[in-house]
Amino acid sequence: MNKPLMKEMHTFGEQETSNQSSPSKKPTPPKPQNAITIAVSSRALFNMDREQDIYEQQGMEDYLKYQIQHEIEPFAPGPAFPFIKAVEAVNIRLRELYPDSEELFDVVLMTSNHAHVGLRLINSINHYQLFIERFCMTGGNSLIGYLKAYHANLYLSADSMKVREAIEEGIAAATVFSPGKITCCELSETQLRVAFDGDAVLFSDESEIIYKAHGLDKFYEHEKAHENKPLDHGPLKGFLEALGKLQQKFYAKGQRLDCPIRTYLVTARSAASSGTRALKTLRSWGLETDEALFLAGAPKGPMLEKIRPHIFFDDQMFHVKGAAELGTVAAHVPYGIAQKSQSKTARDVKKDMPE
Amino acid sequence: MDDEKNCTGPLIIALQYNDLFDLDSMSASTNTDDALPKGRAVTFIKAVQIVNERLVEQKETESLLFEVILIAKECSEEIKMKIVESVKYYGLEIGKFFFCKKEELINTLQSNKVKLFLSTDRDDVCEALHTGIPAALLYDQCDDHVLKVIISGDSIGFTEDSLDSLSDFGFSETQIETFKAAKICMKEFAVLIGQMRRRFGRENSPLCICVLTAWGSTNVCASALKTLRGWGLDVDEAFCLAGAPCSPILAVVKPHILWDCGLHNMRDLATQS
């Protein structure tokens, strides 16, 4: 494909709506296979609670009618909004340092909404000056094929069923929940902070299976005994890896201290025993997190409140809820043994709700 | 809106016989008594027939139906017979057959008030567009339950002036003219297909309309959606690629009808199976 053509082609539409003499031309989005693609659903990016109510109580026709009637009203930000804003901030820094590189984040709006909602979504994106140039509005069809077509490195959605489907297809995905308290203003605008649980998120659930079957003590014993055997990887290992690659680009330009990406491991493992295996596993993969917090079973909420990540990934709803209650944007990764005994989520999504 | 008044059906779609039947796969050993092997357009016609059935189910006297006519250029008498027989054999509802010379193609299309000329041959599509005949690519679809139409968001969303300056970015004069020609031609088809689409509800529709914006920004796409809405066409699905390769997306959407408009600039586009 003749790339130089396409690069400039894209900025075309902007000239129609923006000032011709304006110096700030929007840059071209990178090719999907080069970029770190984050696919976000409309309900993760924006708050559509009222619209969801209308859909559930009155059905599709009224829902669409409402959306069209309110087309010029931008949506309020949703749970993934601060994360996306922070991602864009990283891109700005990356472009400054590496103007010709395509190793950037690329945010794609991936929604099963009908194109009728398209104008309201585009208006909302413009309102917040989000740099989202790609979208798929599938009118109710499955998103999986499109996620794969875009080489999505991460899929964030408010719909747990869609997330489950994606995980089953090998796509890193998580269900985003709104924090209990409003904390958007307290999150860093210059540093993207991502926190990960260890087992069944970065790592496989093999050790959790032992914990569930034999209890905590056995778990600690087992982990100590196998400390030098790397764990198998979990669904979000690839995303941590992608973040690490971008971090390296900053380090290469002498910006280690000022790096706009910071990663955290927040695990129930204990530093004294089971934590070592986690760290050694990461090391064996050539990966690391900037901070590793071993809580030895203590609740994660308070620690996360201190860290203030833009997003926190965990496979257990108990931790997700705990984090959300204390103001963290928490995302549930429906993977592994923990899913067999999950209690129902607070707000079950109606089947086929456009999202 | 009074649908009765606006309806000027039938919606005539023209196909060429070499898209309907796969003549290349015929070998010397093929039994001459057999029907011609099926080509890509057969699935398309089946999908069209389902739309027609559903339209008639809703209203027996519906006049806005699809009508497919078949054009065959330069055929021997023998092939002509085989074509007619094979159409019957596969149960394809073909309204009319036109056997003509190569240079008569455009005339045939024009004189029959064809609302859409479908072909797998990009050159034929371009030639038709340049003479003002709405034309689109018959794509590599495989679904015969839902008829999927992709309309070019670039063609509709970009203004005339923006289209002109496309030459700065490598598009040839001819290619730009194709964009512009498509922009004009598309309207009548869009209006008709829009009316047809409104006969069905949001869900379980046998007809699905998509907008694909391959290069334009989200604002270009928004402009296209608004324009189409103004023409009475409510779009079901929308895709904005901002320069990303379109084959992977098309492989998921699997359209029957694809308004090309320069997508052939992207060499990864696969229309030949």
XYZ file of C-alpha atoms in Angstrom:
628
model
C 0.000 0.000 0.000
C 1.388 3.386 -0.962
C 1.837 4.937 2.451
C 2.979 8.501 1.783
C -0.289 9.130 -0.037
C -2.466 7.942 2.767
C -0.604 9.876 5.425
C -1.734 13.200 4.112
C -4.999 12.007 2.729
C -6.383 11.584 6.123
C -6.067 15.128 7.348
C -8.327 16.275 4.601
C -11.652 16.464 6.250
C -10.244 18.688 8.955
C -9.720 21.570 6.573
C -13.416 21.819 6.044
C -14.257 22.415 9.627
C -11.171 23.990 11.117
C -9.581 27.325 10.360
C -7.548 27.058 7.173
C -4.763 29.132 8.617
C -4.655 27.159 11.844
C -1.207 25.694 12.292
C -2.346 22.711 14.287
C -3.191 20.039 11.775
C -4.264 16.748 13.230
C -1.604 14.097 12.767
C -2.269 10.877 10.893
C -3.287 7.812 12.821
C -0.750 4.974 12.601
C -1.246 1.702 10.721
C -3.064 -0.713 13.027
C -0.332 -3.336 12.973
C 2.313 -0.828 14.117
C 0.274 0.851 16.795
C -0.934 -0.169 20.196
C -4.614 -0.211 19.476
C -7.040 0.432 22.269
C -10.608 -0.317 21.349
C -13.140 1.365 23.602
C -16.897 1.006 23.594
C -19.215 3.993 23.614
C -20.482 3.238 27.115
C -16.970 2.858 28.498
C -15.880 6.154 26.981
C -19.049 8.095 27.711
C -21.741 8.026 30.326
C -24.898 6.638 28.758
C -26.813 5.697 31.911
C -29.931 7.612 30.989
C -29.910 6.169 27.507
C -29.429 2.678 28.895
C -32.494 3.188 31.086
C -34.536 4.213 28.072
C -33.365 1.175 26.115
C -34.201 -1.203 28.954
C -37.578 0.281 29.729
C -38.803 1.431 26.361
C -36.873 -0.521 23.759
C -34.721 0.118 20.720
C -36.898 2.546 18.772
C -37.307 4.987 21.659
C -33.642 4.640 22.539
C -32.588 5.601 19.026
C -35.134 8.386 18.853
C -33.796 9.820 22.096
C -30.219 9.666 20.875
C -31.099 11.472 17.669
C -33.111 14.121 19.482
C -30.139 14.829 21.728
C -27.571 14.620 18.986
C -25.887 17.937 19.674
C -25.650 17.270 23.394
C -22.293 15.701 24.143
C -22.338 12.777 26.526
C -20.756 13.144 29.939
C -17.417 11.348 30.319
C -17.584 7.642 31.142
C -15.256 5.473 33.248
C -12.628 4.949 30.550
C -12.530 8.621 29.617
C -9.621 9.661 31.866
C -7.652 6.638 30.686
C -8.140 7.603 27.040
C -7.203 11.221 27.748
C -4.036 10.058 29.487
C -3.220 7.777 26.553
C -3.493 10.742 24.215
C -1.127 12.730 26.423
C 1.435 9.967 26.024
C 1.016 10.122 22.257
C 1.760 13.831 22.239
C 5.020 13.185 24.086
C 5.882 10.279 21.770
C 5.281 12.369 18.669
C 7.569 15.068 20.011
C 10.393 12.611 20.508
C 9.772 10.361 17.515
C 7.895 12.347 14.864
C 8.086 9.631 12.215
C 7.326 6.624 14.321
C 4.076 4.713 14.148
C 4.630 3.093 17.528
C 1.892 5.037 19.199
C -1.402 4.420 20.863
C -4.323 4.333 18.512
C -7.758 4.660 20.050
C -10.642 3.146 18.105
C -14.277 3.523 19.085
C -15.684 0.025 18.820
C -19.412 -0.072 19.406
C -22.368 -2.253 18.581
C -24.517 0.845 18.455
C -26.394 1.687 15.278
C -25.019 4.391 13.043
C -28.005 6.511 14.118
C -26.073 7.224 17.291
C -23.026 7.999 15.186
C -23.534 11.718 14.946
C -23.976 12.126 18.685
C -20.830 10.077 19.304
C -18.817 12.079 16.771
C -20.125 15.333 18.248
C -19.097 14.157 21.709
C -15.633 13.164 20.509
C -15.220 16.599 18.960
C -16.544 18.345 22.045
C -13.805 16.881 24.207
C -11.242 17.161 21.414
C -10.470 13.492 21.686
C -8.190 12.164 19.019
C -10.331 9.258 17.883
C -10.285 8.992 14.123
C -11.346 5.405 13.701
C -14.544 3.729 14.641
C -16.738 0.750 13.939
C -20.461 1.044 14.599
C -21.709 -2.400 13.901
C -25.452 -1.936 14.276
C -25.768 -4.879 16.657
C -23.327 -7.273 15.022
C -20.470 -8.921 16.881
C -17.351 -6.880 17.403
C -14.896 -9.756 17.465
C -14.035 -9.709 13.756
C -13.421 -5.971 13.885
C -11.306 -6.217 17.027
C -9.114 -8.688 15.204
C -9.070 -6.607 12.013
C -7.733 -3.702 14.048
C -5.215 -5.885 15.907
C -6.716 -4.570 19.138
C -4.201 -4.771 21.986
C -6.873 -3.955 24.549
C -10.662 -3.794 24.453
C -12.508 -1.831 27.118
C -16.246 -2.160 27.394
C -19.050 -1.703 29.902
C -20.665 -4.933 28.691
C -19.324 -7.996 30.487
C -20.722 -10.377 27.882
C -18.802 -8.740 25.078
C -15.670 -8.695 27.194
C -16.030 -12.377 27.982
C -16.427 -13.145 24.293
C -13.284 -11.197 23.503
C -11.236 -12.923 26.208
C -12.366 -16.274 24.876
C -11.086 -15.223 21.471
C -7.701 -14.367 22.940
C -8.175 -10.600 22.937
C -7.079 -8.670 26.050
C -10.282 -7.184 27.380
C -11.860 -5.859 30.550
C -15.229 -4.597 31.755
C -14.870 -1.051 33.029
C -16.780 0.116 36.072
C -17.452 3.643 37.177
C -15.772 4.672 40.391
C -18.057 5.336 43.345
C -16.691 8.778 43.925
C -15.848 11.246 41.220
C -12.097 11.386 40.994
C -11.388 12.387 37.396
C -10.000 15.687 38.512
C -7.568 14.029 40.852
C -5.966 11.841 38.211
C -2.700 12.855 36.623
C -2.992 14.489 33.238
C 0.651 14.064 32.425
C 1.336 10.502 33.431
C -0.627 7.455 32.378
C -0.861 5.101 35.341
C -1.969 1.516 34.827
C -2.311 -0.968 37.690
C -2.532 -4.728 37.216
C -3.462 -7.578 39.473
C -1.061 -10.490 39.058
C -2.790 -13.856 38.989
C -5.270 -14.422 36.186
C -4.492 -10.998 34.739
C -0.784 -10.795 33.968
C -0.212 -14.401 34.908
C -2.357 -17.447 34.245
C -4.723 -18.670 36.936
C -2.685 -21.780 37.705
C -1.759 -20.627 41.192
C -5.184 -19.330 41.963
C -6.518 -22.774 41.252
C -4.276 -24.075 43.998
C -5.392 -21.352 46.370
C -9.042 -22.120 45.732
C -8.567 -25.844 46.090
C -6.202 -25.967 49.024
C -6.273 -22.610 50.785
C -3.837 -19.812 51.464
C -1.084 -21.685 53.294
C -0.815 -24.321 50.607
C -0.741 -21.535 48.062
C 2.212 -19.824 49.761
C 4.049 -23.131 50.125
C 3.496 -24.021 46.509
C 4.650 -20.675 45.247
C 7.791 -20.709 47.365
C 8.629 -24.176 46.116
C 8.135 -23.178 42.503
C 9.635 -19.741 42.768
C 12.001 -20.282 39.899
C 9.448 -21.710 37.532
C 7.843 -18.891 35.553
C 4.084 -18.773 35.610
C 2.215 -19.049 32.389
C 1.005 -15.809 30.898
C -2.425 -14.243 31.448
C -4.663 -12.185 29.141
C -3.115 -8.806 29.898
C 0.540 -9.760 29.688
C 0.633 -8.490 26.111
C -0.696 -5.114 27.116
C 1.925 -4.703 29.826
C 4.492 -5.655 27.239
C 3.190 -3.001 24.863
C 3.361 -0.377 27.610
C 6.903 -1.501 28.389
C 7.929 -1.047 24.765
C 6.691 2.524 24.813
C 8.408 3.175 28.121
C 11.693 2.044 26.570
C 11.278 4.714 23.923
C 11.245 7.370 26.628
C 14.175 5.819 28.449
C 16.147 5.824 25.203
C 15.768 9.594 25.107
C 16.882 10.019 28.685
C 13.395 10.441 30.092
C 13.256 7.666 32.627
C 12.423 9.947 35.533
C 9.960 11.933 33.557
C 8.346 8.951 31.832
C 4.660 9.605 31.132
C 3.775 5.933 31.624
C 3.897 4.235 34.997
C 2.858 0.655 35.719
C 1.975 -1.042 38.989
C 1.576 -4.614 40.113
C -1.015 -4.747 42.894
C -1.282 -8.282 44.126
C -2.652 -10.218 47.057
C 0.566 -12.216 47.047
C 2.899 -11.667 49.932
C 6.362 -10.191 49.620
C 7.669 -12.749 52.068
C 6.719 -15.822 50.098
C 4.656 -15.907 46.962
C 5.699 -12.528 45.668
C 9.090 -13.681 44.475
C 7.661 -16.031 41.918
C 5.626 -13.165 40.460
C 8.652 -10.926 40.109
C 10.827 -13.682 38.702
C 8.168 -14.536 36.165
C 8.022 -10.961 34.967
C 11.765 -10.842 34.760
C 11.866 -14.057 32.752
C 9.556 -12.371 30.246
C 11.814 -9.353 30.065
C 9.115 -7.261 31.662
C 8.822 -5.217 34.795
C 6.379 -2.912 36.513
C 7.548 0.379 37.983
C 6.114 -0.542 41.352
C 5.101 -3.858 42.851
C 2.761 -3.833 45.818
C 2.360 -7.069 47.744
C -0.672 -6.771 49.959
C -0.590 -10.262 51.477
C -4.359 -10.451 51.204
C -5.154 -6.947 52.438
C -7.834 -4.989 50.541
C -6.547 -3.254 47.444
C -8.831 -0.213 47.568
C -6.832 1.990 49.950
C -3.527 1.308 48.164
C -5.080 2.109 44.815
C -6.540 5.287 46.220
C -2.985 6.380 46.953
C -1.652 5.379 43.557
C -4.516 6.897 41.587
C -4.201 4.796 38.448
C -6.259 5.671 35.405
C -7.276 2.063 35.323
C -6.857 -1.026 37.485
C -7.282 -4.557 36.099
C -8.357 -7.452 38.320
C -9.981 -10.832 37.680
C -12.037 -10.805 40.858
C -15.176 -8.685 41.161
C -14.565 -8.443 44.903
C -11.403 -6.439 44.292
C -12.906 -4.512 41.385
C -15.826 -3.370 43.515
C -13.579 -2.589 46.460
C -11.402 -0.414 44.268
C -14.356 1.332 42.637
C -15.906 2.124 46.000
C -12.836 4.071 46.938
C -12.730 6.003 43.696
C -10.533 3.942 41.364
C -11.580 3.182 37.804
C -11.541 -0.581 38.028
C -11.870 -3.063 35.202
C -12.823 -6.702 35.505
C -10.930 -9.280 33.481
C -13.264 -12.308 33.233
C -10.577 -14.957 33.069
C -9.747 -18.055 34.968
C -10.991 -19.952 37.978
C -12.343 -16.936 39.818
C -15.150 -16.587 37.285
C -16.794 -19.816 38.355
C -17.846 -18.355 41.662
C -18.537 -14.729 40.797
C -21.591 -13.074 42.216
C -23.718 -11.142 39.765
C -22.479 -7.728 38.816
C -24.329 -4.753 40.216
C -26.033 -3.857 36.977
C -26.586 -6.695 34.579
C -26.581 -5.618 31.021
C -29.646 -6.473 28.995
C -28.822 -8.766 26.124
C -28.060 -6.937 22.882
C -27.916 -3.528 24.546
C -26.002 -1.397 22.083
C -22.758 -0.492 23.659
C -43.315 11.106 4.726
C -45.770 9.697 2.248
C -43.919 6.663 0.975
C -46.421 6.016 -1.774
C -45.740 9.332 -3.440
C -41.983 9.008 -3.310
C -41.769 5.491 -4.556
C -40.606 5.168 -8.110
C -39.831 1.497 -8.239
C -38.869 -1.006 -9.351
C -35.223 -0.666 -8.379
C -33.530 -2.070 -11.450
C -30.120 -3.628 -10.958
C -28.071 -4.782 -13.918
C -25.598 -7.636 -13.793
C -23.346 -9.171 -16.367
C -23.581 -12.860 -17.060
C -19.905 -13.510 -16.417
C -20.482 -12.433 -12.808
C -23.514 -14.641 -12.533
C -21.783 -17.720 -13.880
C -18.211 -18.713 -13.339
C -17.144 -19.509 -16.860
C -13.479 -19.729 -15.937
C -14.070 -22.832 -13.907
C -15.534 -24.617 -16.893
C -13.123 -27.070 -18.415
C -13.176 -29.022 -21.629
C -14.522 -31.985 -19.763
C -17.538 -30.127 -18.430
C -20.690 -31.783 -19.499
C -22.388 -29.403 -21.902
C -25.782 -30.445 -20.605
C -25.053 -29.171 -17.123
C -26.036 -25.724 -15.986
C -23.242 -23.177 -15.976
C -21.242 -23.101 -12.745
C -22.430 -20.501 -10.235
C -20.594 -17.224 -9.976
C -20.444 -14.595 -7.282
C -23.673 -12.891 -8.253
C -25.849 -15.888 -7.438
C -25.621 -15.252 -3.681
C -26.410 -11.626 -4.376
C -29.556 -12.483 -6.317
C -30.694 -14.861 -3.604
C -30.319 -12.097 -1.041
C -32.233 -9.713 -3.314
C -35.003 -12.252 -3.687
C -35.353 -12.523 0.061
C -35.721 -8.747 0.345
C -38.416 -8.826 -2.325
C -40.243 -11.647 -0.560
C -40.226 -9.725 2.709
C -41.422 -6.560 0.983
C -44.319 -8.388 -0.625
C -45.139 -10.081 2.700
C -45.661 -6.669 4.202
C -47.584 -5.285 1.279
C -48.826 -7.387 -1.594
C -49.015 -4.480 -3.987
C -45.548 -3.154 -3.168
C -44.041 -1.625 -6.281
C -40.654 -0.701 -4.852
C -39.035 -4.054 -5.417
C -35.691 -5.076 -6.805
C -35.605 -6.156 -10.406
C -32.503 -7.781 -11.776
C -31.678 -7.650 -15.458
C -28.882 -9.598 -17.053
C -26.575 -8.277 -19.727
C -24.452 -10.521 -21.884
C -21.897 -9.044 -24.227
C -20.707 -10.859 -27.288
C -22.349 -14.222 -26.794
C -22.684 -17.110 -29.120
C -26.148 -18.540 -29.659
C -25.103 -21.570 -27.707
C -24.093 -19.609 -24.656
C -27.256 -17.546 -24.858
C -29.318 -20.703 -24.521
C -27.183 -21.960 -21.675
C -27.566 -18.689 -19.842
C -31.334 -18.720 -19.984
C -31.449 -22.386 -18.995
C -29.026 -21.995 -16.126
C -30.955 -19.040 -14.737
C -34.068 -21.176 -14.701
C -32.178 -24.105 -13.243
C -30.950 -22.138 -10.256
C -34.309 -20.496 -9.695
C -32.964 -17.015 -10.221
C -35.502 -14.273 -10.786
C -34.140 -12.365 -13.727
C -36.481 -9.760 -15.188
C -34.935 -9.334 -18.598
C -32.030 -10.569 -20.686
C -30.031 -8.320 -22.961
C -27.636 -9.782 -25.452
C -25.616 -7.027 -26.983
C -22.270 -5.996 -28.398
C -19.498 -4.728 -26.125
C -19.905 -1.104 -27.152
C -23.635 -1.242 -26.547
C -23.273 -1.855 -22.813
C -23.624 1.755 -21.728
C -26.563 2.380 -24.030
C -28.317 -0.708 -22.767
C -27.861 0.453 -19.198
C -29.068 3.946 -19.927
C -32.109 3.006 -21.952
C -33.332 0.620 -19.287
C -33.276 3.175 -16.485
C -30.882 1.027 -14.504
C -30.641 2.310 -10.944
C -27.498 0.353 -10.247
C -25.007 -1.479 -12.439
C -23.114 -4.109 -10.489
C -19.903 -5.660 -11.677
C -16.756 -7.311 -10.386
C -14.838 -5.426 -13.057
C -13.595 -2.091 -11.717
C -13.025 -0.673 -15.180
C -16.610 -1.352 -16.178
C -17.773 0.287 -12.950
C -15.645 3.377 -13.554
C -16.732 3.684 -17.163
C -20.375 3.507 -16.155
C -19.930 6.098 -13.398
C -18.285 8.482 -15.832
C -21.287 8.294 -18.101
C -23.580 9.037 -15.216
C -24.802 5.527 -14.546
C -24.784 4.547 -10.867
C -22.370 1.673 -10.589
C -20.739 -0.277 -7.807
C -18.595 -3.310 -7.195
C -20.147 -6.682 -6.622
C -18.045 -7.747 -3.672
C -16.929 -11.050 -2.251
C -19.846 -11.574 0.079
C -21.002 -14.928 1.307
C -24.154 -14.154 3.239
C -27.397 -14.674 1.402
C -29.659 -13.832 4.329
C -28.986 -10.120 4.540
C -28.337 -7.884 1.576
C -25.509 -5.570 2.600
C -24.781 -2.324 0.833
C -21.725 -0.215 1.550
C -21.867 3.411 0.558
C -18.703 5.467 0.298
C -18.540 8.029 3.075
C -15.623 9.693 1.318
C -17.594 10.307 -1.836
C -20.570 11.775 -0.017
C -18.840 13.425 2.914
C -16.116 15.353 1.085
C -17.267 18.573 -0.551
C -16.705 19.164 -4.294
C -13.784 21.461 -3.552
C -12.076 19.035 -1.222
C -12.393 16.358 -3.870
C -10.557 18.571 -6.369
C -7.572 19.022 -4.136
C -7.247 15.260 -3.856
C -4.891 15.563 -6.802
C -2.283 16.969 -4.417
C -2.252 13.608 -2.779
C -1.713 11.324 -5.658
C -5.201 10.684 -6.931
C -5.339 11.013 -10.704
C -7.784 13.254 -12.572
C -9.772 10.210 -13.622
C -9.952 8.898 -10.090
C -11.188 12.244 -8.812
C -13.761 12.374 -11.555
C -14.901 8.913 -10.457
C -15.412 10.214 -6.911
C -17.423 13.156 -8.202
C -19.414 11.067 -10.642
C -20.272 8.618 -7.896
C -21.359 11.449 -5.623
C -23.959 12.548 -8.157
C -25.075 9.093 -9.262
C -25.460 7.735 -5.775
C -28.253 10.027 -4.762
C -31.097 8.422 -6.668
C -30.043 4.953 -5.629
C -29.619 6.108 -2.033
C -33.092 7.612 -1.953
C -34.683 4.433 -3.288
C -32.739 2.053 -1.094
C -33.517 4.331 1.840
C -37.234 4.009 1.193
C -36.863 0.283 0.908
C -34.922 0.110 4.147
C -37.641 1.982 5.971
C -40.146 -0.704 5.100
C -38.326 -2.830 7.662
C -37.611 -2.239 11.335
C -34.247 -1.775 13.004
C -33.836 -5.438 13.716
C -34.320 -8.492 11.472
C -34.071 -6.425 8.346
C -33.069 -8.373 5.222
C -31.437 -5.180 3.977
C -28.503 -3.520 5.726
C -26.934 -0.202 4.770
C -23.392 0.686 5.795
C -21.207 3.724 5.317
C -17.469 3.238 4.943
C -15.200 6.257 5.155
C -11.767 5.051 4.126
C -9.739 8.256 4.204
C -11.885 11.085 5.438
C -11.907 12.100 9.069
C -14.774 11.432 11.460
C -16.155 14.821 10.423
C -16.275 13.699 6.815
C -18.142 10.626 7.996
C -20.497 12.795 10.031
C -21.133 14.915 6.964
C -21.911 11.793 4.961
C -24.328 10.510 7.615
C -26.135 13.858 7.689
C -26.378 14.059 3.921
C -27.711 10.520 3.659
C -30.234 11.215 6.377
C -31.363 14.243 4.400
C -31.942 11.937 1.438
C -34.068 9.686 3.587
C -31.461 6.997 4.065
C -30.934 5.807 7.639
C -27.664 3.968 7.899
C -27.285 0.840 10.040
C -23.529 0.488 10.318
C -20.720 2.987 9.961
C -16.980 2.554 9.692
C -14.285 5.165 9.695
C -10.856 3.884 8.782
C -8.688 6.991 8.623
C -6.326 5.306 6.218
C -6.241 1.864 7.823
C -6.301 -1.042 5.351
C -9.883 -1.760 4.382
C -9.672 -5.425 3.363
C -9.713 -6.756 6.926
C -12.790 -4.662 7.695
C -14.534 -5.616 4.453
C -13.797 -9.258 5.207
C -15.898 -8.891 8.349
C -18.686 -6.758 6.890
C -18.954 -8.958 3.784
C -20.983 -6.592 1.612
C -22.730 -7.513 -1.597
C -22.613 -4.014 -3.006
C -19.558 -1.826 -2.507
C -19.395 1.710 -3.827
C -15.774 1.646 -4.805
C -14.830 5.275 -5.436
C -11.108 4.920 -5.465
C -10.773 2.176 -2.907
C -8.970 0.410 -5.702
C -6.157 2.786 -4.869
C -5.558 0.566 -1.912
C -3.874 -2.370 -3.498
C -4.782 -4.745 -0.745
C -8.423 -4.622 -1.737
C -9.427 -8.097 -2.826
C -12.445 -8.367 -5.039
C -11.308 -11.403 -6.896
C -11.844 -14.534 -4.911
